Amino acid sequence: MAPILSVRQLEKTYEGGFQALKSVSLDIQKGEVFALLGPNGAGKTTLISAICGLVKPTSGTVTVGGFDIQSDFRKARQLIGLVPQEMPTAPFEIVGDSVAFSRGLFGLRPDRSKIDAILKDLTLYEKRTSQIMALSGGMKRRLLVAKALAHEPQILFLDEPTAGVDVELRHDMWRIVGRLRDTGVTIILTTHYIEEAEEMADRVGVINKGEIILVENKTELMRKLGRKVLTLTLAEPLAEIPGSLAEFDLTLSEDKHFLTYAYDTQAERTGITSLMSALAAAGIRFQDLQTDQSSLEDIFVDLVRNGEASGL
Amino acid sequence: MNFQAIKSIYIAEMARTKRTIFQSVISPVISTVLYFVVFGAAIGSRITEVDGVSYGAFIVPGLIMLSLMTQSLSNASFGIYFPRFTGTIFEVLSAPVSFFEITIAYVGAAATKSIVVGLIILGTANFFVDLQIQHPVFMALFFILTAVTFALLGFIIGIWADNFEKLQFVPLLIVTPLAFLGGSFYSINMLPEFWQTVTLANPVVYLISGFRWSFYGSADVSLWLSLLMTMIFLAGSLAVIHWIFKTGYRLKP
Ligand SMILES: Nc1ncnc2c1ncn2[C@@H]1O[C@H](COP(=O)(O)OP(=O)(O)O)[C@@H](O)[C@H]1O
Ligand SMILES: [Mg+2]
């Protein structure tokens, strides 16, 4: 199936010469939730802005639903909804009117029943006659989502939807994304919280310094790059790691009760068997053992650090 | 054409006026009436007639022009500056709306408001003096052209300004003096010869002269020169806006 969004060799150099995007290419499939992960200043907002027509690309092409964002901007933009990173709202506007306004910009009449349905969906219906400045931060965020959905777009961009919000609001946002995904909306979100990508995304792209350094199915990514940690609960505390175990990457906990061993699940030999024998030979007994998969967080930190080391 | 979008922006802008009815309609009307009372009554008692028209009646077209210009300018500049300032402009810029449509909507709303204010002033003036409009079609033409031209100019200022000072600066320091010195309150024939020549470099002279001609049939400069200058003014503003949108100046980095 043709991707719903296709970015080809997109470059952006801002006035002043800073290159924020370096030949970015990316395909997004219909219906997927894609998380664009990257540290601050990586170029996430620039990429979204270029796709949505808020920033002029220096070179490269973008098509949305097969429509070029420049030569066919009306058709391309009709498919897109955008919730920007900042929460720009007109303080004196009325909530319901504001959603109707967004809908109107996309050439649609202010269909009351549709607007009410969107407001109800985002639990803003009770506030439909309030001024925007009377809304709490969380409500404002939901209003921005409502406005972005007012023209029933097929692709929704959420630029850092949960930056600086409390836990409750974050889970609220996750639920909204989940519901939208169920209705078939393609979602592209940016975040620097790994937890978020892990929770919501089907695929993850990592961007750093204007370059996409990796795009991978989330589970695949975790399997591929995942490291596991084996934790042994010792029968008796150990004063120090004996020299005979020096070849293993072991760490002794401060309370001397736990030994941890990190290993690569993809390596040909995990080294667990030989570790077990070496432990037995050293007379170290343990009561329990447990393995943990590393999170996207660790993977991400690794990737960015390696990228830096190799001069990316 | 995305007519629905034009309509939406227009309605939203008019709703903003309704929320700020005092500032956008009542206060310009009050200040113009004050001008009228002060200039018409105080000075009018000394200058009885200009070009065969009572001074009170003579200044009405100038006063209407003055408020039309300043109102169009401030409405339009604020109308586009405010969403830039709050960031809500992103919505318009990322919608399937062309720059042409954006301009029509914002400039149309700003011009509408100032035209309403101008009409109210015209109606009010009618209570104070004997007004006659000899050439209503030309009057309407100058009225609308001036409102639209200055709304376009205001739109440019609202895009150019990156702080509130600049937003206030151009209207206050450039346009208001030009309007005052453009013959709102006097016929330029009343000036010494040297200043008459200097005054002709002021584009506002042509607007006011043409507008006044449509009332009383007498003008400082010829009607056609007035119309030509107004058109040049309009075309100049359109050219600048075309350039703004082509380059993305201040709107799209
Ligand atoms: N309008 C601009 N002019 C110049 N540089 C910019 C502009 N916007 C963003 N940048 C720079 O581009 C880089 C990427 O920014 P951004 O896309 O906002 O990153 P992210 O969203 O990943 O945090 C940053 O270094 C930022 O300073
Ligand atoms: Mg950002």
XYZ file of C-alpha atoms and ligand atoms in Angstrom:
593
model
C 0.000 0.000 0.000
C 1.259 3.488 -0.831
C 2.317 5.384 2.268
C -0.047 8.116 3.429
C 2.891 10.388 4.082
C 6.093 10.317 2.141
C 9.045 12.571 2.881
C 11.947 12.565 0.419
C 15.336 14.121 1.060
C 13.822 16.962 2.951
C 16.314 19.609 3.971
C 15.871 22.773 5.942
C 18.458 25.433 6.492
C 17.154 28.357 8.500
C 18.034 31.908 7.691
C 21.333 32.441 9.388
C 22.632 29.156 8.033
C 21.618 26.642 10.671
C 20.760 23.320 9.086
C 17.881 21.841 11.074
C 17.057 18.957 8.714
C 19.584 16.963 6.746
C 18.136 14.927 3.918
C 15.267 13.403 5.874
C 13.360 10.598 4.166
C 10.454 8.879 5.836
C 7.365 6.889 4.917
C 4.336 6.636 7.166
C 1.681 3.985 6.562
C -2.004 4.614 6.915
C -3.354 3.877 10.349
C -0.092 3.599 12.211
C 1.066 5.463 15.263
C 4.527 6.723 14.625
C 6.657 8.235 17.358
C 9.433 10.578 16.390
C 11.877 10.486 19.194
C 14.717 12.902 19.671
C 16.393 15.234 22.136
C 15.584 18.939 22.239
C 16.688 20.757 19.119
C 16.849 17.554 17.062
C 14.551 18.983 14.407
C 11.241 17.318 15.283
C 9.193 20.504 15.217
C 10.970 21.679 12.081
C 10.091 18.435 10.310
C 6.426 18.657 11.281
C 6.289 22.352 10.425
C 7.761 21.721 7.001
C 5.186 19.017 6.306
C 2.307 21.189 7.508
C 3.363 24.269 5.568
C 4.590 26.386 8.461
C 8.223 26.296 7.437
C 9.558 26.555 3.901
C 11.650 23.503 3.056
C 15.010 24.300 1.506
C 14.835 21.235 -0.732
C 13.156 17.864 -0.996
C 9.571 16.758 -1.505
C 6.695 15.743 0.710
C 3.472 14.095 -0.394
C 0.411 13.557 1.771
C -2.079 11.026 0.480
C -0.229 11.278 -2.814
C -0.595 15.074 -3.021
C 2.470 17.258 -3.135
C 2.429 19.733 -0.245
C 3.433 22.581 -2.520
C 1.797 22.101 -5.889
C -1.304 20.489 -4.380
C -1.296 22.197 -1.010
C -5.047 22.336 -0.563
C -5.614 18.625 -1.012
C -2.554 17.741 1.019
C -3.447 19.994 3.934
C -7.055 18.878 3.941
C -5.822 15.509 5.196
C -3.731 16.931 8.019
C -4.550 18.003 11.541
C -1.881 19.633 13.683
C -1.539 20.091 17.412
C 1.515 22.282 17.860
C 4.047 22.077 20.633
C 3.187 25.393 22.241
C -0.424 25.886 23.143
C -1.371 28.963 21.189
C -4.938 30.005 21.932
C -6.871 33.221 21.516
C -7.855 33.987 25.105
C -11.143 35.750 24.391
C -12.542 33.315 21.889
C -15.444 31.030 22.772
C -14.617 27.314 22.843
C -17.361 26.206 20.462
C -16.720 29.066 18.035
C -13.059 28.282 18.057
C -13.696 24.716 16.884
C -16.145 25.998 14.264
C -13.471 28.432 13.087
C -10.949 25.631 12.631
C -13.507 23.664 10.681
C -14.277 26.663 8.512
C -10.635 27.155 7.607
C -10.796 23.763 5.972
C -13.771 24.788 3.901
C -16.394 23.007 6.002
C -19.607 24.547 7.224
C -20.003 24.901 10.986
C -22.010 21.705 11.405
C -23.223 21.959 15.015
C -23.772 18.256 15.525
C -20.244 17.427 14.337
C -18.728 20.135 16.507
C -20.688 19.000 19.536
C -19.603 15.419 18.935
C -15.947 16.436 18.842
C -16.340 18.534 21.977
C -18.042 15.654 23.789
C -15.337 13.292 22.667
C -12.743 15.492 24.292
C -14.920 16.187 27.345
C -15.192 19.865 26.536
C -18.888 19.946 25.793
C -19.761 21.570 29.134
C -17.288 24.320 28.321
C -18.518 25.065 24.825
C -19.758 28.542 25.700
C -16.798 29.507 27.906
C -13.990 31.786 26.860
C -10.772 29.949 26.219
C -8.952 31.800 28.974
C -11.303 30.182 31.480
C -9.976 26.716 30.591
C -7.377 24.838 32.593
C -4.114 23.835 30.939
C -5.346 20.316 30.320
C -8.572 21.563 28.780
C -6.649 23.921 26.511
C -4.602 21.015 25.299
C -7.746 19.025 24.611
C -9.245 22.023 22.840
C -6.233 22.142 20.541
C -6.792 18.491 19.759
C -10.477 19.223 19.125
C -9.560 22.061 16.778
C -7.096 19.856 14.940
C -9.784 17.200 14.542
C -12.513 19.640 13.537
C -12.160 18.870 9.837
C -11.877 15.117 10.381
C -8.292 14.738 9.148
C -6.713 11.421 8.256
C -3.354 12.272 9.742
C -2.880 13.893 13.091
C 0.405 15.449 14.158
C 0.933 15.804 17.868
C 4.063 17.769 18.642
C 5.110 16.861 22.168
C 1.553 16.319 23.352
C 2.625 15.631 26.897
C 5.581 17.936 27.427
C 5.324 19.380 30.890
C 1.972 17.904 31.827
C 1.123 15.919 34.925
C 0.731 12.173 34.942
C -3.031 12.215 34.803
C -3.082 14.463 31.793
C -0.480 12.373 30.082
C -2.558 9.226 30.476
C -5.546 11.197 29.295
C -3.638 12.047 26.124
C -2.615 8.427 25.654
C -6.235 7.388 25.861
C -7.188 9.972 23.262
C -4.484 8.708 20.925
C -5.615 5.143 21.481
C -9.196 6.005 20.595
C -8.145 7.899 17.486
C -5.998 5.030 16.346
C -9.018 2.776 16.670
C -10.933 5.020 14.300
C -8.188 4.652 11.717
C -6.470 8.030 12.071
C -2.757 7.949 11.341
C -0.887 9.569 14.191
C 2.569 11.040 14.185
C 3.738 12.263 17.510
C 7.004 13.661 18.692
C 8.287 13.247 22.146
C 11.403 13.083 24.153
C 9.791 10.804 26.654
C 10.654 7.281 25.707
C 7.904 5.994 27.921
C 5.454 7.653 25.634
C 6.788 6.117 22.452
C 6.866 2.763 24.175
C 3.293 3.146 25.324
C 1.691 4.420 22.157
C 3.732 3.839 19.049
C 3.728 1.068 16.486
C 6.915 2.361 14.967
C 9.621 4.585 16.270
C 11.931 6.929 14.423
C 14.894 8.461 16.136
C 16.049 11.864 15.004
C 19.169 13.598 16.183
C 20.786 16.772 14.898
C 18.488 16.902 11.908
C 19.061 13.342 10.783
C 16.842 10.334 11.116
C 19.239 7.794 12.509
C 16.821 4.922 12.770
C 13.272 3.885 11.928
C 12.088 0.622 13.320
C 9.077 -1.309 14.370
C 8.901 -0.793 18.098
C 8.973 -4.427 19.200
C 11.614 -5.175 16.614
C 13.690 -2.323 17.869
C 13.496 -3.489 21.423
C 14.358 -7.023 20.412
C 17.220 -5.989 18.194
C 18.868 -3.448 20.298
C 17.557 -4.648 23.597
C 19.938 -5.630 26.274
C 18.837 -7.792 29.081
C 19.945 -7.658 32.625
C 20.155 -10.766 34.764
C 19.795 -10.097 38.480
C 20.869 -12.737 40.965
C 19.667 -12.621 44.558
C 22.543 -14.039 46.548
C 22.089 -16.552 49.325
C 24.782 -14.785 51.375
C 26.139 -11.291 50.941
C 29.333 -11.119 48.962
C 32.177 -8.873 50.094
C 33.497 -8.336 46.587
C 33.450 -9.903 43.169
C 36.128 -12.602 43.106
C 38.907 -12.293 40.508
C 37.822 -15.511 38.790
C 34.659 -13.655 37.619
C 36.494 -10.621 36.275
C 35.839 -11.551 32.648
C 32.082 -11.049 33.162
C 30.418 -7.664 33.155
C 29.135 -7.967 36.720
C 27.993 -5.345 39.189
C 27.559 -5.923 42.898
C 24.803 -3.921 44.565
C 25.721 -1.638 47.433
C 24.053 -3.806 50.007
C 26.090 -6.738 48.632
C 22.980 -8.877 48.161
C 22.526 -8.660 44.400
C 24.714 -9.383 41.433
C 23.678 -8.032 38.047
C 24.900 -9.202 34.691
C 24.164 -7.281 31.484
C 24.163 -9.126 28.186
C 23.170 -8.636 24.599
C 20.245 -10.833 23.540
C 21.446 -10.720 19.952
C 24.984 -11.863 20.690
C 25.924 -15.341 19.568
C 26.745 -16.310 23.085
C 25.074 -14.628 25.960
C 27.678 -15.985 28.337
C 25.029 -17.099 30.814
C 26.075 -20.744 30.833
C 29.710 -19.993 31.517
C 28.726 -17.431 34.140
C 26.685 -20.081 35.931
C 29.617 -22.515 35.936
C 32.009 -19.840 37.088
C 29.654 -18.897 39.925
C 29.385 -22.536 40.994
C 33.162 -22.895 40.857
C 33.573 -19.801 43.038
C 31.068 -21.249 45.486
C 28.585 -18.418 45.127
C 25.036 -19.623 45.674
C 21.892 -17.677 44.851
C 18.263 -17.855 45.922
C 16.576 -16.300 42.949
C 17.179 -14.861 39.509
C 15.350 -12.434 37.286
C 15.883 -10.923 33.847
C 14.830 -7.478 32.635
C 14.625 -6.179 29.122
C 16.140 -2.753 28.642
C 13.646 -0.057 27.775
C 13.502 2.176 24.761
C 15.047 4.757 27.005
C 18.307 2.854 27.243
C 18.234 2.124 23.537
C 17.677 5.745 22.756
C 20.430 7.008 24.987
C 22.761 4.461 23.421
C 21.846 5.491 19.912
C 22.268 9.175 20.491
C 25.531 8.650 22.330
C 26.919 6.395 19.606
C 25.815 8.908 17.015
C 27.749 11.570 18.829
C 30.793 9.363 19.185
C 30.854 8.646 15.468
C 30.629 12.361 14.780
C 27.030 12.474 13.515
C -11.373 29.465 -3.727
C -11.952 28.462 -0.145
C -14.888 30.812 0.478
C -15.805 29.100 3.716
C -12.366 29.922 5.112
C -12.631 33.558 4.079
C -16.016 33.697 5.742
C -14.720 32.058 8.916
C -11.817 34.472 9.311
C -14.075 37.405 8.479
C -16.688 36.365 11.027
C -14.063 35.747 13.695
C -12.604 39.195 13.073
C -16.010 40.841 13.239
C -16.736 38.950 16.461
C -13.565 40.440 17.877
C -14.929 43.888 17.068
C -18.167 43.099 18.813
C -16.250 42.096 21.926
C -14.351 45.366 21.818
C -17.168 47.553 20.562
C -16.142 50.524 22.649
C -12.560 50.558 21.481
C -13.292 49.778 17.864
C -16.411 51.771 17.144
C -17.522 54.096 19.890
C -14.190 55.627 20.785
C -13.218 56.686 17.226
C -16.657 58.172 16.789
C -16.380 60.126 20.021
C -12.935 61.464 19.229
C -13.997 62.511 15.757
C -17.018 64.302 17.111
C -14.693 66.088 19.537
C -12.472 67.197 16.660
C -15.557 68.339 14.947
C -16.783 70.382 17.851
C -13.390 71.911 18.577
C -12.366 72.691 15.009
C -15.792 73.398 13.666
C -17.044 75.535 16.511
C -13.882 77.194 17.763
C -12.071 77.792 14.499
C -15.141 77.826 12.351
C -16.305 80.971 14.074
C -13.190 82.720 12.701
C -12.946 81.082 9.305
C -16.405 81.307 7.929
C -16.004 79.777 4.503
C -13.518 77.734 2.532
C -14.054 77.404 -1.215
C -17.621 78.562 -0.765
C -18.446 75.977 1.910
C -18.910 76.686 5.612
C -15.820 75.613 7.561
C -17.810 73.156 9.626
C -19.025 71.381 6.510
C -15.623 71.718 4.860
C -13.835 69.622 7.477
C -16.349 66.758 7.485
C -14.824 64.863 4.526
C -11.353 65.386 5.996
C -12.460 64.087 9.378
C -14.090 61.048 7.857
C -10.949 60.350 5.825
C -8.789 60.800 8.894
C -10.740 58.269 10.890
C -11.106 55.950 7.902
C -7.340 55.894 7.464
C -6.367 55.501 11.098
C -9.109 52.956 11.776
C -8.330 50.805 8.750
C -4.697 50.892 9.635
C -5.069 49.952 13.278
C -7.810 47.374 12.705
C -5.852 45.551 10.054
C -2.471 45.769 11.737
C -3.841 44.523 15.023
C -5.986 41.893 13.322
C -2.992 40.093 11.879
C -0.481 41.001 14.578
C -2.535 39.526 17.407
C -2.671 35.938 16.058
C 1.028 36.191 15.225
C 1.688 37.323 18.764
C -0.368 34.573 20.415
C 0.787 31.985 17.879
C -2.714 31.097 16.718
C -1.747 32.154 13.180
C -0.331 28.634 12.728
C -3.852 27.432 12.199
C -4.483 29.727 9.275
C -1.062 29.114 7.740
C -1.422 25.335 7.856
C -4.992 25.282 6.509
C -5.869 24.868 2.830
C -6.164 28.620 2.482
C -4.195 30.645 -0.036
C -2.448 33.874 0.890
C -4.833 35.703 -1.361
C -7.766 34.376 0.654
C -6.063 35.220 3.939
C -5.541 38.797 2.766
C -9.103 39.187 1.530
C -10.494 37.971 4.840
C -8.374 40.070 7.185
C -8.291 43.182 5.043
C -11.976 42.866 4.217
C -12.906 42.684 7.897
C -10.685 45.630 8.815
C -12.045 47.741 5.958
C -15.630 46.854 6.859
C -15.142 48.048 10.403
C -13.625 51.350 9.420
C -16.331 51.889 6.813
C -18.949 51.372 9.515
C -17.162 53.890 11.716
C -16.908 56.312 8.787
C -20.613 56.017 8.052
C -21.491 56.636 11.680
C -19.344 59.763 11.654
C -20.986 60.903 8.444
C -24.395 60.385 10.010
C -23.367 62.217 13.166
C -21.921 65.138 11.223
C -25.227 65.505 9.487
C -26.688 66.702 12.789
C -24.168 69.494 13.106
C -23.831 70.878 9.623
C -25.488 71.064 6.287
C -23.953 68.281 4.251
C -24.296 67.817 0.543
C -22.896 64.981 -1.494
C -22.694 66.065 -5.110
C -21.060 62.932 -6.468
C -22.213 59.975 -4.378
C -20.634 57.356 -6.665
C -17.201 58.944 -6.449
C -17.724 59.442 -2.759
C -18.381 55.728 -2.297
C -15.405 54.920 -4.517
C -12.948 57.058 -2.543
C -14.476 55.833 0.688
C -13.963 52.177 -0.159
C -10.627 52.584 -1.911
C -9.198 54.469 1.039
C -10.513 51.967 3.561
C -9.113 49.037 1.578
C -5.782 50.684 0.811
C -5.114 51.600 4.418
C -6.289 48.203 5.603
C -3.734 46.682 3.236
C -1.112 49.008 4.613
C -2.108 48.047 8.145
C -1.917 44.387 7.210
C 1.662 44.950 6.045
C 2.537 46.748 9.263
C 0.984 43.957 11.326
C 3.171 41.418 9.567
C 6.280 43.542 9.690
C 5.995 44.548 13.347
C 7.665 42.198 15.776
C 6.665 44.091 18.884
C 3.902 46.365 20.088
C 6.008 49.510 19.785
C 6.477 49.026 16.086
C 2.802 48.273 15.733
C 1.980 51.665 17.248
C 4.935 53.502 15.739
C 4.026 53.648 12.066
C 0.423 54.800 12.501
C 1.341 57.306 15.165
C 4.516 58.760 13.732
C 3.939 58.511 10.020
C 0.345 58.114 9.022
C -1.374 60.403 11.514
C 0.909 63.394 10.696
C 0.515 62.744 6.979
C -3.231 62.686 7.432
C -3.252 65.857 9.502
C -0.945 67.650 7.092
C -2.825 66.295 4.103
C -5.524 68.895 4.290
C -8.025 67.301 6.659
C -8.711 70.655 8.278
C -7.676 73.120 5.611
C -7.476 73.604 1.906
C -3.871 73.452 0.797
C -4.530 76.632 -1.156
C -4.453 78.335 2.236
C -0.754 77.473 2.596
C 2.180 79.594 1.379
C 3.271 78.571 -2.095
C 6.377 76.711 -0.940
C 4.407 74.536 1.439
C 1.788 73.887 -1.190
C 4.480 72.251 -3.323
C 5.870 70.252 -0.416
C 2.408 69.102 0.521
C 1.895 67.605 -2.921
C 4.452 64.938 -2.000
C 2.048 63.718 0.662
C -0.071 60.922 -0.806
C -2.881 61.591 1.649
C -3.528 64.978 0.017
C -4.898 63.240 -3.048
C -7.249 61.028 -1.090
C -8.694 63.858 0.929
C -8.925 66.184 -2.038
C -10.752 63.627 -4.151
C -13.067 62.709 -1.318
C -13.891 66.332 -0.591
C -14.517 66.954 -4.264
C -17.202 64.261 -4.233
C -18.971 66.283 -1.536
C -18.636 69.876 -2.676
C -17.268 69.732 -6.197
C -14.146 71.707 -5.387
C -10.716 70.184 -4.918
C -7.079 71.020 -4.251
C -5.869 68.772 -7.055
C -7.669 67.367 -10.056
C -10.082 64.497 -9.562
C -8.274 62.215 -11.961
C -4.926 62.822 -10.350
C -6.564 61.945 -7.036
C -7.940 58.712 -8.419
C -4.652 57.846 -10.091
C -2.692 58.423 -6.888
C -5.181 56.356 -4.900
C -4.807 53.516 -7.378
C -1.019 53.739 -7.272
C -1.175 53.618 -3.506
C -3.427 50.560 -3.667
C -1.256 48.816 -6.239
C 1.855 49.524 -4.182
C 0.317 47.922 -1.086
C -0.789 44.902 -3.092
C 2.707 44.505 -4.511
C 4.255 44.526 -1.050
C 1.753 41.924 0.183
C 2.447 39.791 -2.840
C 6.135 39.929 -2.006
C 5.471 39.106 1.669
C 3.583 35.981 0.777
C 5.988 34.941 -1.925
C 8.968 35.100 0.385
C 7.162 34.039 3.541
C 8.520 37.194 5.166
C 7.906 37.109 8.943
C 5.282 34.407 8.489
C 7.183 31.329 7.351
C 10.766 30.846 8.418
N 12.895 29.900 13.111
C 14.113 29.395 13.373
N 15.223 30.047 12.986
C 16.448 29.545 13.229
N 16.681 28.378 13.845
C 15.613 27.667 14.253
C 14.275 28.133 14.030
N 13.415 27.216 14.542
C 14.181 26.239 15.060
N 15.504 26.492 14.884
C 16.630 25.636 15.291
O 16.499 24.396 14.640
C 16.850 23.335 15.516
C 15.723 22.343 15.577
O 14.629 22.918 16.273
P 13.277 22.135 16.477
O 12.836 21.615 15.181
O 12.359 23.043 17.198
O 13.731 20.953 17.415
P 12.873 19.973 18.342
O 11.436 20.189 18.038
O 13.351 18.613 18.007
O 13.206 20.339 19.751
C 17.175 23.967 16.855
O 18.563 24.060 16.971
C 16.554 25.336 16.771
O 17.320 26.257 17.491
Mg 9.943 20.773 19.203
